[in-house]
PDB file of C-alpha atoms in Angstrom:
ATOM      1  CA  MET A   1      -0.002  -0.043  -0.011  1.00 64.00           C
ATOM      2  CA  THR A   2       1.255   3.438  -0.880  1.00 80.00           C
ATOM      3  CA  GLU A   3       2.269   5.657   2.013  1.00 94.00           C
ATOM      4  CA  ILE A   4       0.058   8.690   2.850  1.00 97.00           C
ATOM      5  CA  SER A   5       1.923  11.973   3.025  1.00 98.00           C
ATOM      6  CA  ILE A   6       0.380  15.047   4.622  1.00 98.00           C
ATOM      7  CA  GLU A   7       1.336  18.562   3.683  1.00 98.00           C
ATOM      8  CA  LYS A   8       0.130  21.889   5.026  1.00 98.00           C
ATOM      9  CA  LEU A   9      -0.363  24.348   2.147  1.00 98.00           C
ATOM     10  CA  ASP A  10       0.009  28.143   2.245  1.00 98.00           C
ATOM     11  CA  ALA A  11      -1.622  30.378  -0.320  1.00 98.00           C
ATOM     12  CA  ARG A  12       1.182  29.751  -2.864  1.00 98.00           C
ATOM     13  CA  GLY A  13       0.815  26.025  -2.337  1.00 98.00           C
ATOM     14  CA  LEU A  14      -2.976  26.219  -2.836  1.00 98.00           C
ATOM     15  CA  GLN A  15      -2.452  28.002  -6.133  1.00 98.00           C
ATOM     16  CA  ALA A  16       0.207  25.388  -7.217  1.00 98.00           C
ATOM     17  CA  ARG A  17      -2.331  22.527  -6.421  1.00 98.00           C
ATOM     18  CA  LEU A  18      -5.408  24.372  -7.673  1.00 98.00           C
ATOM     19  CA  GLY A  19      -6.154  21.834 -10.388  1.00 98.00           C
ATOM     20  CA  ASP A  20      -5.914  18.925  -7.963  1.00 98.00           C
ATOM     21  CA  LEU A  21      -8.064  20.670  -5.377  1.00 98.00           C
ATOM     22  CA  THR A  22     -10.617  21.529  -8.037  1.00 98.00           C
ATOM     23  CA  GLU A  23     -10.777  17.857  -9.060  1.00 98.00           C
ATOM     24  CA  ILE A  24     -11.091  16.449  -5.575  1.00 98.00           C
ATOM     25  CA  LEU A  25     -13.994  18.802  -4.650  1.00 98.00           C
ATOM     26  CA  HIS A  26     -15.732  18.048  -7.975  1.00 98.00           C
ATOM     27  CA  ALA A  27     -15.286  14.293  -7.526  1.00 98.00           C
ATOM     28  CA  THR A  28     -16.567  14.260  -3.928  1.00 97.00           C
ATOM     29  CA  VAL A  29     -19.662  16.298  -4.766  1.00 97.00           C
ATOM     30  CA  ALA A  30     -20.312  14.084  -7.793  1.00 96.00           C
ATOM     31  CA  ALA A  31     -20.138  11.056  -5.441  1.00 95.00           C
ATOM     32  CA  GLY A  32     -22.825  12.605  -3.240  1.00 94.00           C
ATOM     33  CA  ALA A  33     -20.843  14.481  -0.484  1.00 94.00           C
ATOM     34  CA  SER A  34     -22.879  17.156   1.262  1.00 94.00           C
ATOM     35  CA  VAL A  35     -20.334  19.931   1.429  1.00 95.00           C
ATOM     36  CA  ASN A  36     -22.449  23.019   0.442  1.00 94.00           C
ATOM     37  CA  PHE A  37     -22.958  22.311  -3.249  1.00 96.00           C
ATOM     38  CA  VAL A  38     -25.759  20.809  -5.309  1.00 95.00           C
ATOM     39  CA  HIS A  39     -25.897  19.193  -8.724  1.00 95.00           C
ATOM     40  CA  PRO A  40     -25.185  20.162 -11.384  1.00 95.00           C
ATOM     41  CA  PHE A  41     -21.794  21.260 -10.053  1.00 97.00           C
ATOM     42  CA  SER A  42     -19.163  22.045 -12.640  1.00 97.00           C
ATOM     43  CA  ARG A  43     -15.384  21.942 -12.377  1.00 98.00           C
ATOM     44  CA  GLN A  44     -15.399  25.654 -12.975  1.00 98.00           C
ATOM     45  CA  GLN A  45     -17.662  26.207  -9.890  1.00 98.00           C
ATOM     46  CA  SER A  46     -15.190  24.030  -7.924  1.00 98.00           C
ATOM     47  CA  ARG A  47     -12.219  26.085  -9.138  1.00 98.00           C
ATOM     48  CA  THR A  48     -14.026  29.309  -8.322  1.00 98.00           C
ATOM     49  CA  PHE A  49     -14.729  28.075  -4.804  1.00 98.00           C
ATOM     50  CA  TRP A  50     -11.028  27.507  -4.120  1.00 98.00           C
ATOM     51  CA  GLN A  51      -9.943  30.805  -5.752  1.00 98.00           C
ATOM     52  CA  GLU A  52     -12.618  33.099  -4.393  1.00 98.00           C
ATOM     53  CA  LYS A  53     -13.648  31.581  -1.037  1.00 97.00           C
ATOM     54  CA  ILE A  54     -10.684  29.606   0.277  1.00 98.00           C
ATOM     55  CA  LEU A  55      -7.537  31.319  -1.105  1.00 98.00           C
ATOM     56  CA  PRO A  56      -8.259  34.740   0.447  1.00 98.00           C
ATOM     57  CA  SER A  57      -8.919  33.183   3.867  1.00 98.00           C
ATOM     58  CA  VAL A  58      -5.658  31.075   3.682  1.00 98.00           C
ATOM     59  CA  GLU A  59      -3.743  34.271   2.620  1.00 98.00           C
ATOM     60  CA  ALA A  60      -5.196  36.152   5.576  1.00 98.00           C
ATOM     61  CA  GLY A  61      -4.366  33.328   7.991  1.00 98.00           C
ATOM     62  CA  GLY A  62      -7.970  32.698   9.060  1.00 98.00           C
ATOM     63  CA  ARG A  63      -8.011  29.251   7.526  1.00 98.00           C
ATOM     64  CA  LEU A  64      -5.382  26.518   7.386  1.00 98.00           C
ATOM     65  CA  LEU A  65      -5.343  23.851   4.640  1.00 98.00           C
ATOM     66  CA  TRP A  66      -3.804  20.389   4.467  1.00 98.00           C
ATOM     67  CA  ILE A  67      -3.609  17.870   1.648  1.00 98.00           C
ATOM     68  CA  ALA A  68      -2.987  14.152   1.763  1.00 98.00           C
ATOM     69  CA  SER A  69      -1.263  12.381  -1.078  1.00 98.00           C
ATOM     70  CA  LEU A  70      -0.914   8.752  -2.032  1.00 96.00           C
ATOM     71  CA  GLY A  71       2.214   8.803  -4.101  1.00 94.00           C
ATOM     72  CA  GLU A  72       1.594  11.540  -6.683  1.00 92.00           C
ATOM     73  CA  THR A  73      -2.153  11.413  -6.293  1.00 95.00           C
ATOM     74  CA  LEU A  74      -3.995  14.024  -4.249  1.00 97.00           C
ATOM     75  CA  ALA A  75      -6.122  11.780  -2.067  1.00 98.00           C
ATOM     76  CA  GLY A  76      -7.738  14.248   0.391  1.00 98.00           C
ATOM     77  CA  THR A  77      -7.853  17.622   1.938  1.00 98.00           C
ATOM     78  CA  VAL A  78      -9.138  19.337   5.110  1.00 98.00           C
ATOM     79  CA  GLN A  79      -9.397  22.906   6.415  1.00 98.00           C
ATOM     80  CA  LEU A  80      -9.278  24.389   9.898  1.00 98.00           C
ATOM     81  CA  ILE A  81     -10.961  27.667  10.487  1.00 98.00           C
ATOM     82  CA  VAL A  82      -8.928  29.492  13.136  1.00 98.00           C
ATOM     83  CA  GLU A  83     -10.335  32.931  12.860  1.00 97.00           C
ATOM     84  CA  MET A  84     -13.080  33.171  15.464  1.00 97.00           C
ATOM     85  CA  PRO A  85     -15.000  35.922  17.191  1.00 97.00           C
ATOM     86  CA  PRO A  86     -13.309  37.379  20.294  1.00 97.00           C
ATOM     87  CA  ASN A  87     -15.411  35.279  22.701  1.00 98.00           C
ATOM     88  CA  GLN A  88     -14.456  32.076  20.833  1.00 98.00           C
ATOM     89  CA  ARG A  89     -10.722  32.390  20.363  1.00 97.00           C
ATOM     90  CA  HIS A  90     -10.215  29.105  22.260  1.00 98.00           C
ATOM     91  CA  ARG A  91     -11.874  27.055  19.541  1.00 98.00           C
ATOM     92  CA  CYS A  92     -11.518  26.261  15.871  1.00 98.00           C
ATOM     93  CA  GLU A  93     -13.733  24.606  13.286  1.00 98.00           C
ATOM     94  CA  VAL A  94     -13.096  21.714  10.867  1.00 98.00           C
ATOM     95  CA  SER A  95     -14.243  22.411   7.324  1.00 98.00           C
ATOM     96  CA  LYS A  96     -14.391  20.379   4.074  1.00 98.00           C
ATOM     97  CA  LEU A  97     -12.813  17.095   5.019  1.00 98.00           C
ATOM     98  CA  LEU A  98     -12.707  15.633   1.467  1.00 98.00           C
ATOM     99  CA  VAL A  99     -11.319  12.229   0.373  1.00 98.00           C
ATOM    100  CA  HIS A 100     -11.395  11.371  -3.227  1.00 98.00           C
ATOM    101  CA  PRO A 101     -13.843   8.563  -3.841  1.00 97.00           C
ATOM    102  CA  ASP A 102     -11.012   6.419  -5.383  1.00 96.00           C
ATOM    103  CA  CYS A 103      -8.901   6.831  -2.233  1.00 97.00           C
ATOM    104  CA  ARG A 104     -11.406   6.053   0.554  1.00 96.00           C
ATOM    105  CA  ASN A 105     -10.932   3.485   3.327  1.00 95.00           C
ATOM    106  CA  ARG A 106      -7.155   3.824   3.369  1.00 96.00           C
ATOM    107  CA  GLY A 107      -6.755   6.032   6.453  1.00 97.00           C
ATOM    108  CA  VAL A 108      -6.498   9.345   4.578  1.00 98.00           C
ATOM    109  CA  ALA A 109      -9.196  11.042   6.617  1.00 98.00           C
ATOM    110  CA  LYS A 110      -7.704   9.951   9.915  1.00 98.00           C
ATOM    111  CA  ARG A 111      -4.260  11.217   8.939  1.00 98.00           C
ATOM    112  CA  LEU A 112      -5.631  14.576   7.863  1.00 98.00           C
ATOM    113  CA  MET A 113      -7.582  14.920  11.059  1.00 98.00           C
ATOM    114  CA  ALA A 114      -4.513  14.010  13.145  1.00 98.00           C
ATOM    115  CA  ALA A 115      -2.511  16.784  11.468  1.00 98.00           C
ATOM    116  CA  LEU A 116      -5.386  19.236  11.909  1.00 98.00           C
ATOM    117  CA  GLU A 117      -5.733  18.460  15.613  1.00 98.00           C
ATOM    118  CA  ALA A 118      -1.986  18.618  16.235  1.00 98.00           C
ATOM    119  CA  GLU A 119      -1.915  22.121  14.744  1.00 98.00           C
ATOM    120  CA  ALA A 120      -4.959  23.158  16.754  1.00 98.00           C
ATOM    121  CA  ARG A 121      -3.166  22.101  19.911  1.00 98.00           C
ATOM    122  CA  ARG A 122      -0.011  23.897  18.853  1.00 98.00           C
ATOM    123  CA  LEU A 123      -2.099  27.003  18.427  1.00 98.00           C
ATOM    124  CA  GLY A 124      -3.483  26.658  21.892  1.00 98.00           C
ATOM    125  CA  LYS A 125      -6.968  25.789  20.873  1.00 98.00           C
ATOM    126  CA  THR A 126      -8.913  23.775  23.419  1.00 98.00           C
ATOM    127  CA  LEU A 127     -12.048  22.870  21.465  1.00 98.00           C
ATOM    128  CA  VAL A 128     -12.660  21.715  17.899  1.00 98.00           C
ATOM    129  CA  THR A 129     -16.131  21.840  16.341  1.00 98.00           C
ATOM    130  CA  LEU A 130     -17.646  20.561  13.126  1.00 98.00           C
ATOM    131  CA  ASP A 131     -20.900  19.586  11.477  1.00 98.00           C
ATOM    132  CA  THR A 132     -21.615  16.660   9.239  1.00 97.00           C
ATOM    133  CA  ARG A 133     -24.684  15.288   7.474  1.00 97.00           C
ATOM    134  CA  THR A 134     -26.516  13.073   9.929  1.00 97.00           C
ATOM    135  CA  GLY A 135     -25.976   9.436   9.035  1.00 95.00           C
ATOM    136  CA  ASP A 136     -23.186  10.172   6.496  1.00 94.00           C
ATOM    137  CA  THR A 137     -20.094   7.925   6.451  1.00 91.00           C
ATOM    138  CA  ALA A 138     -18.098  10.705   8.116  1.00 95.00           C
ATOM    139  CA  GLU A 139     -20.187  10.616  11.312  1.00 96.00           C
ATOM    140  CA  PRO A 140     -18.726   7.214  12.631  1.00 97.00           C
ATOM    141  CA  LEU A 141     -15.303   8.353  11.629  1.00 97.00           C
ATOM    142  CA  TYR A 142     -15.537  11.503  13.780  1.00 98.00           C
ATOM    143  CA  ARG A 143     -16.976   9.470  16.645  1.00 98.00           C
ATOM    144  CA  ALA A 144     -14.051   7.016  16.421  1.00 98.00           C
ATOM    145  CA  LEU A 145     -11.702  10.040  16.603  1.00 98.00           C
ATOM    146  CA  GLY A 146     -13.284  11.127  19.909  1.00 98.00           C
ATOM    147  CA  TYR A 147     -15.893  13.719  18.648  1.00 98.00           C
ATOM    148  CA  GLU A 148     -19.162  13.819  20.501  1.00 98.00           C
ATOM    149  CA  ALA A 149     -22.507  14.857  19.191  1.00 98.00           C
ATOM    150  CA  ALA A 150     -23.865  18.115  20.509  1.00 98.00           C
ATOM    151  CA  GLY A 151     -27.132  17.791  18.682  1.00 98.00           C
ATOM    152  CA  VAL A 152     -28.926  17.349  15.376  1.00 98.00           C
ATOM    153  CA  ILE A 153     -30.648  20.061  13.413  1.00 98.00           C
ATOM    154  CA  PRO A 154     -33.329  18.609  11.033  1.00 98.00           C
ATOM    155  CA  GLY A 155     -33.722  19.983   7.514  1.00 97.00           C
ATOM    156  CA  PHE A 156     -30.371  21.868   7.734  1.00 97.00           C
ATOM    157  CA  SER A 157     -29.280  21.721   4.145  1.00 96.00           C
ATOM    158  CA  ARG A 158     -30.410  20.598   0.744  1.00 96.00           C
ATOM    159  CA  ALA A 159     -29.090  17.254  -0.418  1.00 94.00           C
ATOM    160  CA  PRO A 160     -26.537  17.597  -3.192  1.00 93.00           C
ATOM    161  CA  ASP A 161     -28.391  15.223  -5.564  1.00 90.00           C
ATOM    162  CA  ALA A 162     -32.021  15.392  -4.537  1.00 90.00           C
ATOM    163  CA  GLU A 163     -34.849  17.826  -3.740  1.00 92.00           C
ATOM    164  CA  GLN A 164     -34.782  16.907  -0.012  1.00 95.00           C
ATOM    165  CA  TYR A 165     -33.351  18.481   3.101  1.00 97.00           C
ATOM    166  CA  ASP A 166     -30.927  16.602   5.272  1.00 97.00           C
ATOM    167  CA  SER A 167     -30.215  16.935   8.948  1.00 98.00           C
ATOM    168  CA  THR A 168     -26.788  17.855  10.270  1.00 98.00           C
ATOM    169  CA  THR A 169     -25.110  16.648  13.407  1.00 98.00           C
ATOM    170  CA  TYR A 170     -22.984  19.174  15.233  1.00 98.00           C
ATOM    171  CA  MET A 171     -19.951  17.614  17.003  1.00 98.00           C
ATOM    172  CA  TYR A 172     -17.162  18.691  19.222  1.00 98.00           C
ATOM    173  CA  LYS A 173     -13.915  17.538  20.735  1.00 98.00           C
ATOM    174  CA  PRO A 174     -12.111  19.042  23.669  1.00 98.00           C
ATOM    175  CA  LEU A 175      -8.319  19.035  23.116  1.00 97.00           C
TER     176      LEU A 175
END
């Protein structure tokens, strides 16, 4: 099995890997991931997301970004939002844990989350929060990593591939 390598990207690194990041987001949405987008979802929309939403936040330092590779293949990515309101500086938020459908069940998500949590600790954060579609494959992963459910909000977001509204589970982990 190919070894998983984890790399933290700055703005320049994001720009250098823009094509790969565009592809992984597009592929995960096409496979049904509920990560804010609905079908039809084009590669151009994916590219625009990275350029207009994520790049400025990474440049400003409010968001950190990691990628996971299996050999030369970009296998996954995750973001950590560290820019919080003054009364929440102790916490951070996981965003867009994406594993390419062809690279799942190889430990990619666990390795990305381990890197994210290590950096959160290094930054002095004491609480990590996230939300995930209730019943999604990510929910048991997060539980296995020590995240606890804070609650479920029904009808939270539209499903990516159907005219229905899915619940989301808010989760947290003290560090």
